[in-house]
GROMACS .gro file of C-alpha atoms in nm:
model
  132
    1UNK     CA    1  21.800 -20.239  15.527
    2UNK     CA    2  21.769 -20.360  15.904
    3UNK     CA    3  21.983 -20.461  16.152
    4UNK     CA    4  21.850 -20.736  16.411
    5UNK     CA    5  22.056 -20.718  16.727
    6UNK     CA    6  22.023 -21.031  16.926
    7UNK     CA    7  22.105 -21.031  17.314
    8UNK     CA    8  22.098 -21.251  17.606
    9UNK     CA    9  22.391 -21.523  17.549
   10UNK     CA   10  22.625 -21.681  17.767
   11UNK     CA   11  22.751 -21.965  17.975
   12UNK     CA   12  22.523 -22.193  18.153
   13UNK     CA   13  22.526 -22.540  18.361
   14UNK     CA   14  22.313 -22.790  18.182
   15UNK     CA   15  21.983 -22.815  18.346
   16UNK     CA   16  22.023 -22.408  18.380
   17UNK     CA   17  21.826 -22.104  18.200
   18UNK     CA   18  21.877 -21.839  17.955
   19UNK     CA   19  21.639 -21.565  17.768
   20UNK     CA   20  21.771 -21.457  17.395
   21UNK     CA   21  21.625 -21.144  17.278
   22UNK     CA   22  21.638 -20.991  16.934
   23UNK     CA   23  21.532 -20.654  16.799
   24UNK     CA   24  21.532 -20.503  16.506
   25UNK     CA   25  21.656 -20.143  16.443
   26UNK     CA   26  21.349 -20.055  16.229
   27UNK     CA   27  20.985 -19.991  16.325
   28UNK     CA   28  20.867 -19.956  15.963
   29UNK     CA   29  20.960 -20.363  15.838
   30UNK     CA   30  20.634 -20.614  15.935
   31UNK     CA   31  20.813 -20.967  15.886
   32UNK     CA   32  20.567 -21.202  15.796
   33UNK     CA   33  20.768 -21.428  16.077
   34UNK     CA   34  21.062 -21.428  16.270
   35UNK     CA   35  21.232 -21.780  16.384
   36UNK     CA   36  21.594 -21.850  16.598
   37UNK     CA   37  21.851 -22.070  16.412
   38UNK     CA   38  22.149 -22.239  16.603
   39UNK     CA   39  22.472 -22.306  16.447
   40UNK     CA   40  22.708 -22.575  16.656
   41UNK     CA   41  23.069 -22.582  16.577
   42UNK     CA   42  23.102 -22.798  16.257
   43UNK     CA   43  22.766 -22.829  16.209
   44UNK     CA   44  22.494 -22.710  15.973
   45UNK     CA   45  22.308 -22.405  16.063
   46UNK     CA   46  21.897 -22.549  16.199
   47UNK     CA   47  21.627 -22.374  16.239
   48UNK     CA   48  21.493 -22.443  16.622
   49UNK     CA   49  21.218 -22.217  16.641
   50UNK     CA   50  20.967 -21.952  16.464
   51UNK     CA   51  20.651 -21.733  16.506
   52UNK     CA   52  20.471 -21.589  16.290
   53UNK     CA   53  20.361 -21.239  16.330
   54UNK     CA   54  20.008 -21.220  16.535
   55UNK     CA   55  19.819 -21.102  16.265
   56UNK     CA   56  19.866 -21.280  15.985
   57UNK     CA   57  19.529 -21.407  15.801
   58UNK     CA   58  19.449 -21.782  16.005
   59UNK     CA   59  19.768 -21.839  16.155
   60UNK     CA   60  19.877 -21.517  16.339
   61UNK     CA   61  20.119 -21.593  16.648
   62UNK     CA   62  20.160 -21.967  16.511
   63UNK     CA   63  20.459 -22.132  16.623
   64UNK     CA   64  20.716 -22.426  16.527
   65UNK     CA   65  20.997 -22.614  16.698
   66UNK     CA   66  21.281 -22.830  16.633
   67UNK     CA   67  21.165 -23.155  16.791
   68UNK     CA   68  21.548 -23.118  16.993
   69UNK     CA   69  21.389 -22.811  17.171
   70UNK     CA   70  21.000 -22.892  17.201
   71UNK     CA   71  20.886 -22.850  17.572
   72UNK     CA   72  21.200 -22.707  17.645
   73UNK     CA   73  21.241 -22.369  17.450
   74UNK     CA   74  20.937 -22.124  17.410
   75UNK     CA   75  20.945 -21.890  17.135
   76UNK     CA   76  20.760 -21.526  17.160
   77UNK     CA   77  20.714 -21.180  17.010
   78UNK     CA   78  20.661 -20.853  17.060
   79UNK     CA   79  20.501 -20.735  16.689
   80UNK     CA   80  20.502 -20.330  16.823
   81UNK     CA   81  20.824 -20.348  16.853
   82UNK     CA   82  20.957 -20.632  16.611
   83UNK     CA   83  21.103 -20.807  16.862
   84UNK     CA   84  21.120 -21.226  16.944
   85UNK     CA   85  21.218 -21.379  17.231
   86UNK     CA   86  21.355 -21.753  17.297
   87UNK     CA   87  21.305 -21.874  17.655
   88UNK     CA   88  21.519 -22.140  17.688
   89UNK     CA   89  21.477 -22.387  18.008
   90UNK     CA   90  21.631 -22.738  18.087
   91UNK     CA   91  21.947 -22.654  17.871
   92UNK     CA   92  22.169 -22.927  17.763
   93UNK     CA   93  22.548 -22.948  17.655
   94UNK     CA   94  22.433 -23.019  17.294
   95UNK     CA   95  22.226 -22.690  17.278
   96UNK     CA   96  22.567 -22.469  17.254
   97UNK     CA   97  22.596 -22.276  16.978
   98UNK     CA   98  22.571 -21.965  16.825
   99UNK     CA   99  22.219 -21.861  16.829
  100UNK     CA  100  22.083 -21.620  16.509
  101UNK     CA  101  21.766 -21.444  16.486
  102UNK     CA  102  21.612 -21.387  16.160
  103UNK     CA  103  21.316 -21.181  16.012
  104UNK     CA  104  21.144 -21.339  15.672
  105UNK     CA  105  20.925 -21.072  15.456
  106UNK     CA  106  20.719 -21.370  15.336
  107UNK     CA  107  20.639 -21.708  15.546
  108UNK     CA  108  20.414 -22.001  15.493
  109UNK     CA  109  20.226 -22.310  15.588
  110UNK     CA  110  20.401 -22.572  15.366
  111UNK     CA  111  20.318 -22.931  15.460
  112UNK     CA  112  20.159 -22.857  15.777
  113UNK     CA  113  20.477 -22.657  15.917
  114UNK     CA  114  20.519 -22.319  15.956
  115UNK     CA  115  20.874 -22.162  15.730
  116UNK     CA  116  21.001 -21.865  15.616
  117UNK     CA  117  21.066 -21.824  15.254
  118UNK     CA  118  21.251 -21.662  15.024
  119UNK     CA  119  21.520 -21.386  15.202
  120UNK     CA  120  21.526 -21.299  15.516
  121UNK     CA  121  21.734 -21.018  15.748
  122UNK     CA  122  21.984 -21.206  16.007
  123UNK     CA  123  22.142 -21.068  16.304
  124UNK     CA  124  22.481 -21.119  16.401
  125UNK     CA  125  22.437 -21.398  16.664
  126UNK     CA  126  22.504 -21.415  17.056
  127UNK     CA  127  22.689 -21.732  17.204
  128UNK     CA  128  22.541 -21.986  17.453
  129UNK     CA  129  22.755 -22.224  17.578
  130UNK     CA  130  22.622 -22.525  17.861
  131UNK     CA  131  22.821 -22.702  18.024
  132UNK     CA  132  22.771 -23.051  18.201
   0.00000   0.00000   0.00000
């Protein structure tokens, strides 16, 4: 078992910039990928961004965003340390939310996008809030 600790959260005006980080407790775990999901109040939990790890066969450091985030939020890792990053620029009201990390053994090129399948560790989140 790992723990993923996510950091970085917190209140912002809209237009405004945050950093999330998220590390994992445990050297000895290579996730295939790592991605950030957001969950807004009453809302489904999306995926908004993921990497996959830098070595992986053809598609190391690969990358995928929400199409609500593209140009705006840069995704990043650190695979010594199993660590991701989510630079987060431009914010907007409608990007609150409680922001997860996640960690997925096994990931994948399916239909042209990169996912994570099967199980995956989860941290325990960190708020952002943005205000107008």
């Amino acid at each position: 078992q790992i723990q993923l600790v996510e950091s970085g959260g917190g209140s912002v005006q809209a237009g405004g910039s945050l950093q999330l980080s998220c590390a994992a407790s445990r050297y000895n775990f290579r996730p295939g990928c790592m991605a950030w999901f957001r969950q807004a109040p009453g809302k489904e939990r999306e995926k908004i961004a993921l990497i996959f790890r830098n070595d992986v066969d053809g598609d190391g450091g690969r990358t995928s965003y929400a199409d609500s985030v593209k140009g705006r939020f840069t995704i990043s890792q650190d695979s010594a340390k199993i660590a991701v990053y989510l630079q987060m620029n431009s914010l907007k009201p409608e990007d609150s939310g409680m922001y997860y990390c996640a960690a997925f053994r096994i990931c994948a090129v399916v239909s042209g996008e990169p996912h994570g399948t099967g199980s995956a560790f989860w941290g325990q989140g960190t708020q952002v809030t943005v205000s107008a």
